[in-house]
PDB file of N, CA and C in Angstrom:
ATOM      1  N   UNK A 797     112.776 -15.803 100.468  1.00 72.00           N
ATOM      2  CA  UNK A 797     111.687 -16.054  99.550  1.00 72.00           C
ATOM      3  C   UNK A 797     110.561 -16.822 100.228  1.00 72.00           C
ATOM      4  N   UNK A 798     111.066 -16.848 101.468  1.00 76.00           N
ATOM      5  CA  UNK A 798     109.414 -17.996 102.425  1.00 76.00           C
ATOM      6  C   UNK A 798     108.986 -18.890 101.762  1.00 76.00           C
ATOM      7  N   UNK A 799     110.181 -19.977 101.645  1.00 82.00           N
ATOM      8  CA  UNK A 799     109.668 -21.477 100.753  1.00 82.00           C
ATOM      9  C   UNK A 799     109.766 -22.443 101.826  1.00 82.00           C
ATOM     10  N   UNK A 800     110.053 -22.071 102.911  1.00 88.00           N
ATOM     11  CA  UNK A 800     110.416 -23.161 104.318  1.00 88.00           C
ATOM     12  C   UNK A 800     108.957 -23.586 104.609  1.00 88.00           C
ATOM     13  N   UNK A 801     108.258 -25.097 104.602  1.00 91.00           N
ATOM     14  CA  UNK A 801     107.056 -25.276 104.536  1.00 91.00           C
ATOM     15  C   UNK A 801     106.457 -25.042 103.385  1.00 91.00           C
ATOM     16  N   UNK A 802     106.760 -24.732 102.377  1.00 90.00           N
ATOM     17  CA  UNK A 802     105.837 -24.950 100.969  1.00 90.00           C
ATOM     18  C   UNK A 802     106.559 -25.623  99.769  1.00 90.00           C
ATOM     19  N   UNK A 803     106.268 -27.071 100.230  1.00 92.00           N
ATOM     20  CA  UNK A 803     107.301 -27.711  99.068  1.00 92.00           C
ATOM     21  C   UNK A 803     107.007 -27.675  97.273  1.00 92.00           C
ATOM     22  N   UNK A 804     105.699 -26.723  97.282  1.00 90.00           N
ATOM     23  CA  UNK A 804     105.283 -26.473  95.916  1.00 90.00           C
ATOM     24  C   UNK A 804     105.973 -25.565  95.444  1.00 90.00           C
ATOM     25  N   UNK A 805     106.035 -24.549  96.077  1.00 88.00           N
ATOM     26  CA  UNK A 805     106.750 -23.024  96.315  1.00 88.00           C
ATOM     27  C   UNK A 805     108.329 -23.759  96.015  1.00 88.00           C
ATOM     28  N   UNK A 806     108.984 -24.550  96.449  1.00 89.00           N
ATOM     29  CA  UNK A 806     110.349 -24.992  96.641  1.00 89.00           C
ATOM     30  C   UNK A 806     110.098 -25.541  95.102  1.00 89.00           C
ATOM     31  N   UNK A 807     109.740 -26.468  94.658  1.00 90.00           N
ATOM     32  CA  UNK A 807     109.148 -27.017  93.792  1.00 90.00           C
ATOM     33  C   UNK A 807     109.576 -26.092  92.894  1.00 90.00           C
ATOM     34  N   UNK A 808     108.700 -25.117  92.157  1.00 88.00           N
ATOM     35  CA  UNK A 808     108.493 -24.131  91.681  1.00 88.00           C
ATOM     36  C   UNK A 808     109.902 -23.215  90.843  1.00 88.00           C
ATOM     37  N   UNK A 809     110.640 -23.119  92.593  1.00 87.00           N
ATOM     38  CA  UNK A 809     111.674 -21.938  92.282  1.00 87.00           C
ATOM     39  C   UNK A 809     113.188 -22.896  92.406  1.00 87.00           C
ATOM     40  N   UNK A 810     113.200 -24.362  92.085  1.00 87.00           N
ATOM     41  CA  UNK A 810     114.460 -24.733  91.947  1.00 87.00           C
ATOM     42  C   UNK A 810     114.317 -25.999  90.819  1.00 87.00           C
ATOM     43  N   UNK A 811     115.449 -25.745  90.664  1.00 87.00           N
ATOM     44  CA  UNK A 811     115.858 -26.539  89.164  1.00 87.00           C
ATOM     45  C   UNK A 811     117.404 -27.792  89.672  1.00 87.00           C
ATOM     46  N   UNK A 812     116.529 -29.070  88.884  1.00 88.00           N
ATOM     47  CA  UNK A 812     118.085 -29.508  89.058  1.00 88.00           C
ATOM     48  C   UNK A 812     118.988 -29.950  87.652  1.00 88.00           C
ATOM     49  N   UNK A 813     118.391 -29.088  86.297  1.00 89.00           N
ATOM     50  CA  UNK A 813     119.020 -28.519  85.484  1.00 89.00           C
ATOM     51  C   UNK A 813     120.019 -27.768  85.714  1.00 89.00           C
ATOM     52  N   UNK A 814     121.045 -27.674  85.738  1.00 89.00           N
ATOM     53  CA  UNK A 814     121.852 -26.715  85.607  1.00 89.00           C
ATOM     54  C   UNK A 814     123.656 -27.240  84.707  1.00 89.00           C
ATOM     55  N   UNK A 815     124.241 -26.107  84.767  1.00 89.00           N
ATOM     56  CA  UNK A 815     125.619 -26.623  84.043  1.00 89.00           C
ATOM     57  C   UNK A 815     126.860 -25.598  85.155  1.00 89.00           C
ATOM     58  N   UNK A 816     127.634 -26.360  85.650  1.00 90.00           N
ATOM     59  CA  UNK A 816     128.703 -25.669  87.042  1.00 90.00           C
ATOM     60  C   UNK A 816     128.710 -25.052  87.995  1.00 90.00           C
ATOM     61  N   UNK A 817     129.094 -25.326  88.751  1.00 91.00           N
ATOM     62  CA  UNK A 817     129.276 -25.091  90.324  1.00 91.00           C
ATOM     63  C   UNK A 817     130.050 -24.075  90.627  1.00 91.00           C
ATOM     64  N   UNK A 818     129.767 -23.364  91.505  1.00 91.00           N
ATOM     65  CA  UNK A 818     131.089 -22.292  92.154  1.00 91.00           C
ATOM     66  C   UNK A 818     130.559 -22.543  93.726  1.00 91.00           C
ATOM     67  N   UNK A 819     131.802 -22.444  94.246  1.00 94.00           N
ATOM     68  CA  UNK A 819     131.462 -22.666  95.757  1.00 94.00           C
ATOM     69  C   UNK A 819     132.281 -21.173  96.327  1.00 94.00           C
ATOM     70  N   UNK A 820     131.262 -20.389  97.142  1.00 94.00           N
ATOM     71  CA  UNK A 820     131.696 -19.234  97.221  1.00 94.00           C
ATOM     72  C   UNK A 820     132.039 -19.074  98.711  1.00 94.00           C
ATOM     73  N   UNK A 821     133.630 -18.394  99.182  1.00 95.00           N
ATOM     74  CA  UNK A 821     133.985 -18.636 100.507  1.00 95.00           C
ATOM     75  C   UNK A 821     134.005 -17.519 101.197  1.00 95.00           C
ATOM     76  N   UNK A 822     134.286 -16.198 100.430  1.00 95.00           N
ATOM     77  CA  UNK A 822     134.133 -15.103 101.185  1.00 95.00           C
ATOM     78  C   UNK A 822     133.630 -14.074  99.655  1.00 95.00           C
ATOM     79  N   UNK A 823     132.238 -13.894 100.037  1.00 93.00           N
ATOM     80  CA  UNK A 823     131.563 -13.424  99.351  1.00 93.00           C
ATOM     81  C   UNK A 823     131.616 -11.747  98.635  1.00 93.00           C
ATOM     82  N   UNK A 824     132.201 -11.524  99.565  1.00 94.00           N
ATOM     83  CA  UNK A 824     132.590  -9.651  99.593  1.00 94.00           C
ATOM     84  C   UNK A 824     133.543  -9.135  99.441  1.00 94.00           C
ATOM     85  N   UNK A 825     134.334 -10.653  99.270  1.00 95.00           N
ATOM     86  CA  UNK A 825     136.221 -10.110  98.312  1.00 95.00           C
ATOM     87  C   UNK A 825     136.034 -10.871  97.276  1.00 95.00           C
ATOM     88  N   UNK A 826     135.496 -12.017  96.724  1.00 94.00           N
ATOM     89  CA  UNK A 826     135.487 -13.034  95.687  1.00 94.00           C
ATOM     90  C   UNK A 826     135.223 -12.036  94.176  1.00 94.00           C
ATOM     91  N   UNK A 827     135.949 -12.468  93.575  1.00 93.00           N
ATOM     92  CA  UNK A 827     136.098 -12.101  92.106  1.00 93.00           C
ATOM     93  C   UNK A 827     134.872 -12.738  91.554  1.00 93.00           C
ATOM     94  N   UNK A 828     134.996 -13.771  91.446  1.00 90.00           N
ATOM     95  CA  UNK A 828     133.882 -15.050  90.525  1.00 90.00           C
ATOM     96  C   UNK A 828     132.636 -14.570  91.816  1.00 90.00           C
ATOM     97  N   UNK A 829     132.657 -14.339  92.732  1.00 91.00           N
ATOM     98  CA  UNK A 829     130.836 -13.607  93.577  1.00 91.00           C
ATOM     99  C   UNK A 829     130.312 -12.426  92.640  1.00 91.00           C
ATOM    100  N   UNK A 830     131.157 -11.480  92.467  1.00 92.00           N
ATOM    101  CA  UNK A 830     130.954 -10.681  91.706  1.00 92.00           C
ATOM    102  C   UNK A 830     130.760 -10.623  90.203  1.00 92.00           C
ATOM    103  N   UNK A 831     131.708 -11.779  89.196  1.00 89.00           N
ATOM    104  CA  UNK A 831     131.239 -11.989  87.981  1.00 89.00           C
ATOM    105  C   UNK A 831     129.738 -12.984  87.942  1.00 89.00           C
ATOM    106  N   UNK A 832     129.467 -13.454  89.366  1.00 86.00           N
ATOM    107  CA  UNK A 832     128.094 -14.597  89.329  1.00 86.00           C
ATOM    108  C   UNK A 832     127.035 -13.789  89.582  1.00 86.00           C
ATOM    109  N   UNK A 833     127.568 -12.542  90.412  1.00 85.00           N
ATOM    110  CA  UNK A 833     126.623 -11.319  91.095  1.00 85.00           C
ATOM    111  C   UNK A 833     125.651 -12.047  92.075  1.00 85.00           C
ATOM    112  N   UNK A 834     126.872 -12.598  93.193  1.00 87.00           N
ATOM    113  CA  UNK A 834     126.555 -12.964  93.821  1.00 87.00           C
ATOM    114  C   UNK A 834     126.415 -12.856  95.500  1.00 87.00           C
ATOM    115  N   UNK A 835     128.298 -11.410  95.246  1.00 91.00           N
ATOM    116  CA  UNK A 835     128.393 -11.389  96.194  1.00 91.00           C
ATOM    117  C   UNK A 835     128.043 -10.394  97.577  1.00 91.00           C
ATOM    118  N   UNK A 836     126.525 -10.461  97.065  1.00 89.00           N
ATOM    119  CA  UNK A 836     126.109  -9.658  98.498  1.00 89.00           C
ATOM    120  C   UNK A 836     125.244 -11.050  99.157  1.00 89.00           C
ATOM    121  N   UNK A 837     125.296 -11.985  98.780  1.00 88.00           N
ATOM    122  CA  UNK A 837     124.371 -13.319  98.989  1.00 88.00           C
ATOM    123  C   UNK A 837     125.244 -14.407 100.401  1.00 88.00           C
ATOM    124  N   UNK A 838     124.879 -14.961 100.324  1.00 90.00           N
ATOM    125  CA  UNK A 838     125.896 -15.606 101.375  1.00 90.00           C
ATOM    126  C   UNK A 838     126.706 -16.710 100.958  1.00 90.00           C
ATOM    127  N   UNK A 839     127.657 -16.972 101.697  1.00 91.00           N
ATOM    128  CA  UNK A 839     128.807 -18.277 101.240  1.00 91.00           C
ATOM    129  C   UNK A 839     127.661 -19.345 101.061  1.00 91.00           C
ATOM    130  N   UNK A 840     128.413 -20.273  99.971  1.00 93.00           N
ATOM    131  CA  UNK A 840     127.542 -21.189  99.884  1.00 93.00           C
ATOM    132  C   UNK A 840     127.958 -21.709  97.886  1.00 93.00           C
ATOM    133  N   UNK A 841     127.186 -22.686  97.771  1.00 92.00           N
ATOM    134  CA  UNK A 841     127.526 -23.230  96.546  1.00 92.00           C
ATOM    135  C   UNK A 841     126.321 -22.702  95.400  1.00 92.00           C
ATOM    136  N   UNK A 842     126.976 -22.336  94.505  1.00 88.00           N
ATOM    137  CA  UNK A 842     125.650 -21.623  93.696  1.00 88.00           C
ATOM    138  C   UNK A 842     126.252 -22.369  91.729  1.00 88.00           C
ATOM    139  N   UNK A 843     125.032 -22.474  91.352  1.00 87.00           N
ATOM    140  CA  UNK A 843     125.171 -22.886  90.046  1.00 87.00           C
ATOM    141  C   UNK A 843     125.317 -21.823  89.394  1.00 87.00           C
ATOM    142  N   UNK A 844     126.479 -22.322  88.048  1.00 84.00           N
ATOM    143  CA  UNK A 844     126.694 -20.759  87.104  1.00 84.00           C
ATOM    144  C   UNK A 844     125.802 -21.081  86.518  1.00 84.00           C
ATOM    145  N   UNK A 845     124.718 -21.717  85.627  1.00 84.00           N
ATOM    146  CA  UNK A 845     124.168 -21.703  85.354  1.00 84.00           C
ATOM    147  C   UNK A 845     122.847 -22.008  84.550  1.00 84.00           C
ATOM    148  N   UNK A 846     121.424 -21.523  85.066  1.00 86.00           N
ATOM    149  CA  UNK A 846     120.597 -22.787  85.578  1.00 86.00           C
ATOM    150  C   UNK A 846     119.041 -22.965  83.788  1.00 86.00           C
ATOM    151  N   UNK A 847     118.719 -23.609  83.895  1.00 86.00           N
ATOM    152  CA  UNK A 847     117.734 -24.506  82.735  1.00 86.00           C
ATOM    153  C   UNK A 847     116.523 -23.916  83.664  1.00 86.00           C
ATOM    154  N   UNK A 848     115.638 -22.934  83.093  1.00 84.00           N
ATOM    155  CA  UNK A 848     114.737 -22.446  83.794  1.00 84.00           C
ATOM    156  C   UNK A 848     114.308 -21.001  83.844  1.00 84.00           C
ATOM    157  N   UNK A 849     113.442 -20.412  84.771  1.00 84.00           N
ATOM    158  CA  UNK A 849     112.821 -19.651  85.376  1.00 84.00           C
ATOM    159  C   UNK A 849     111.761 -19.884  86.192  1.00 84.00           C
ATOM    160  N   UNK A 850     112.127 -18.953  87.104  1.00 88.00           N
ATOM    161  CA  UNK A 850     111.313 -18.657  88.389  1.00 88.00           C
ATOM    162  C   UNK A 850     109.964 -18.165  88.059  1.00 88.00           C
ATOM    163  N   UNK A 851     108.715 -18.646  88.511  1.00 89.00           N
ATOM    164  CA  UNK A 851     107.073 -18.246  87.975  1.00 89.00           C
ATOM    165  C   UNK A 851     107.275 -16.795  87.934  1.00 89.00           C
ATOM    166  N   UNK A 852     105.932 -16.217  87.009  1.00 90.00           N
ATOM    167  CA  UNK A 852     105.860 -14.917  86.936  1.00 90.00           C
ATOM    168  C   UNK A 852     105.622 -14.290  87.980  1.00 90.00           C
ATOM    169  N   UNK A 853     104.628 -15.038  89.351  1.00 89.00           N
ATOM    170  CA  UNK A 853     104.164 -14.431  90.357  1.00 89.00           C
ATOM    171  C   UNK A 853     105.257 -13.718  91.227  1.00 89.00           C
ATOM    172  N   UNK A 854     106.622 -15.224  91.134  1.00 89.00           N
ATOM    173  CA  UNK A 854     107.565 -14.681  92.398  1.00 89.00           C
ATOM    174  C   UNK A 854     108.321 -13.584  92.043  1.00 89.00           C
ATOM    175  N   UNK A 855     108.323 -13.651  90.843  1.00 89.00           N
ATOM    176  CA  UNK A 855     109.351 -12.479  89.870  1.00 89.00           C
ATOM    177  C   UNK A 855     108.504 -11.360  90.391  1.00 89.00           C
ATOM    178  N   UNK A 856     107.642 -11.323  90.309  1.00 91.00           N
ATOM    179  CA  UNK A 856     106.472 -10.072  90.472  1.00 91.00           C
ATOM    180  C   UNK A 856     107.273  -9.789  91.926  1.00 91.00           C
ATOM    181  N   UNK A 857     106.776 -10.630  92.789  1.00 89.00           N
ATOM    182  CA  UNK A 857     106.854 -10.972  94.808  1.00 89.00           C
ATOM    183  C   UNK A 857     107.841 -10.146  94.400  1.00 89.00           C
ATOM    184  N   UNK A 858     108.839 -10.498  93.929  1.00 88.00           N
ATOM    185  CA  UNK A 858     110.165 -10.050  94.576  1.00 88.00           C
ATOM    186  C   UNK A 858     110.219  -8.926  93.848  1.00 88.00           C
ATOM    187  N   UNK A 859     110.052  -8.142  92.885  1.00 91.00           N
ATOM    188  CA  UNK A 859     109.975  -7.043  92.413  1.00 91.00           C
ATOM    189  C   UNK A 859     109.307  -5.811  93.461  1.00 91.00           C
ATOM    190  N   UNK A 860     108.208  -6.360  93.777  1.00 94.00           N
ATOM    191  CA  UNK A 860     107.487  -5.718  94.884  1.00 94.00           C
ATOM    192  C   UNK A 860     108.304  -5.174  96.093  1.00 94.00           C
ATOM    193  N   UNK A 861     108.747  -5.698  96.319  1.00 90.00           N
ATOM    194  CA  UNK A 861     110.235  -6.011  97.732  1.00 90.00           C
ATOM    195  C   UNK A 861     111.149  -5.233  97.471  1.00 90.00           C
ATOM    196  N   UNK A 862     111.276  -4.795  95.710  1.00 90.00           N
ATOM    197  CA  UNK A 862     112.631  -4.070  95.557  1.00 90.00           C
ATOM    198  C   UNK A 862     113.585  -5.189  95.354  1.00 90.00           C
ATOM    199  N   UNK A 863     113.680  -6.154  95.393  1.00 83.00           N
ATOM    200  CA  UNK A 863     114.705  -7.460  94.491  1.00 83.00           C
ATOM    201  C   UNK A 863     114.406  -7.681  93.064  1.00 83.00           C
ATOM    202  N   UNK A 864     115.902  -7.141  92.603  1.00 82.00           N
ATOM    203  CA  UNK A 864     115.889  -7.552  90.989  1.00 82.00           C
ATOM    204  C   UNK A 864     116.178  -8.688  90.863  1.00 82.00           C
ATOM    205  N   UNK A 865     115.212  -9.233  89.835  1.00 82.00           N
ATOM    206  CA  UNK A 865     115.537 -10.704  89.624  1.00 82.00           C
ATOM    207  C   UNK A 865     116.494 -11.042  88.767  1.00 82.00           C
ATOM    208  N   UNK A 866     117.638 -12.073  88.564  1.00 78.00           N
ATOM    209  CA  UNK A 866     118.476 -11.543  87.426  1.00 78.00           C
ATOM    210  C   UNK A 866     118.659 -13.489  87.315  1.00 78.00           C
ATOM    211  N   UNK A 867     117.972 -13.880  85.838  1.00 78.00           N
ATOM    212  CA  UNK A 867     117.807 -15.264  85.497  1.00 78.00           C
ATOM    213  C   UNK A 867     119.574 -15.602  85.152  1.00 78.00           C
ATOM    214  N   UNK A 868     119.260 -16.467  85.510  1.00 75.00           N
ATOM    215  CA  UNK A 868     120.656 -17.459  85.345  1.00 75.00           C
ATOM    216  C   UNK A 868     120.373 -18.617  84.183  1.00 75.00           C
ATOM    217  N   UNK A 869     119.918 -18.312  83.074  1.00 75.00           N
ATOM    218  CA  UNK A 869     119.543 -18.978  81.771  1.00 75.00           C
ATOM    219  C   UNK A 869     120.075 -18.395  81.221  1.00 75.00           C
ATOM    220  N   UNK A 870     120.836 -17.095  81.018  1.00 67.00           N
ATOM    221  CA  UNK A 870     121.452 -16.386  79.729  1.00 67.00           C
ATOM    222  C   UNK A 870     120.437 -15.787  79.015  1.00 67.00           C
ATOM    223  N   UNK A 871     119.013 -15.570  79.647  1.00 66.00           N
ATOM    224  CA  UNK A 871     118.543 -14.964  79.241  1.00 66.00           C
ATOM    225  C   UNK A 871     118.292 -13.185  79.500  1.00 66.00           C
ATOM    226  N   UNK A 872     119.262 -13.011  80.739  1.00 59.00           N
ATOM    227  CA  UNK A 872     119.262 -11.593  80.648  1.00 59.00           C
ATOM    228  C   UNK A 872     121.220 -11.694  80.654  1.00 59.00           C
ATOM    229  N   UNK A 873     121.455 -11.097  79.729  1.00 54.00           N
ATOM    230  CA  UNK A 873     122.780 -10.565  79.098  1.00 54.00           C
ATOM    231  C   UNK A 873     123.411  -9.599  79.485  1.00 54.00           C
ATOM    232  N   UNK A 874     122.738  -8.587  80.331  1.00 45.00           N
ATOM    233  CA  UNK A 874     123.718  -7.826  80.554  1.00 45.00           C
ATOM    234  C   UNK A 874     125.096  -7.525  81.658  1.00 45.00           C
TER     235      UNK A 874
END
């Protein structure tokens, strides 16, 4: 997402709202990577889930790119 050097940009696209942790160890056999839909992403600790959204612009950015954005607010359900 090229936020390295833009602490507004960092700013922006992280929250320290959130409610549980999963710490993910092997991403491409993990059960819970896949119910977080996570696991094409890399090991690492990821919140189940977060108080927020990402600006309209980056949603756009990354749409552009071919990355679906998929909010971690429970606001997309499926």
């Amino acid at each position: 997402m090229q936020m390295k050097g833009y602490p507004d940009r960092i700013q922006a696209c992280t929250t320290t709202h959130f409610d549980g942790v999963v710490a993910i160890i092997e991403p491409e056999t993990s059960w819970v990577a896949r119910w977080q839909r996570v696991s094409k992403y890399a090991r690492g600790m990821y919140a189940a889930r977060v108080k927020g959204r990402i600006p309209d612009d980056v949603e756009a950015e990354l749409e552009s790119r071919g990355i679906k954005y998929r909010p971690r607010d429970q606001t997309d359900l499926d």
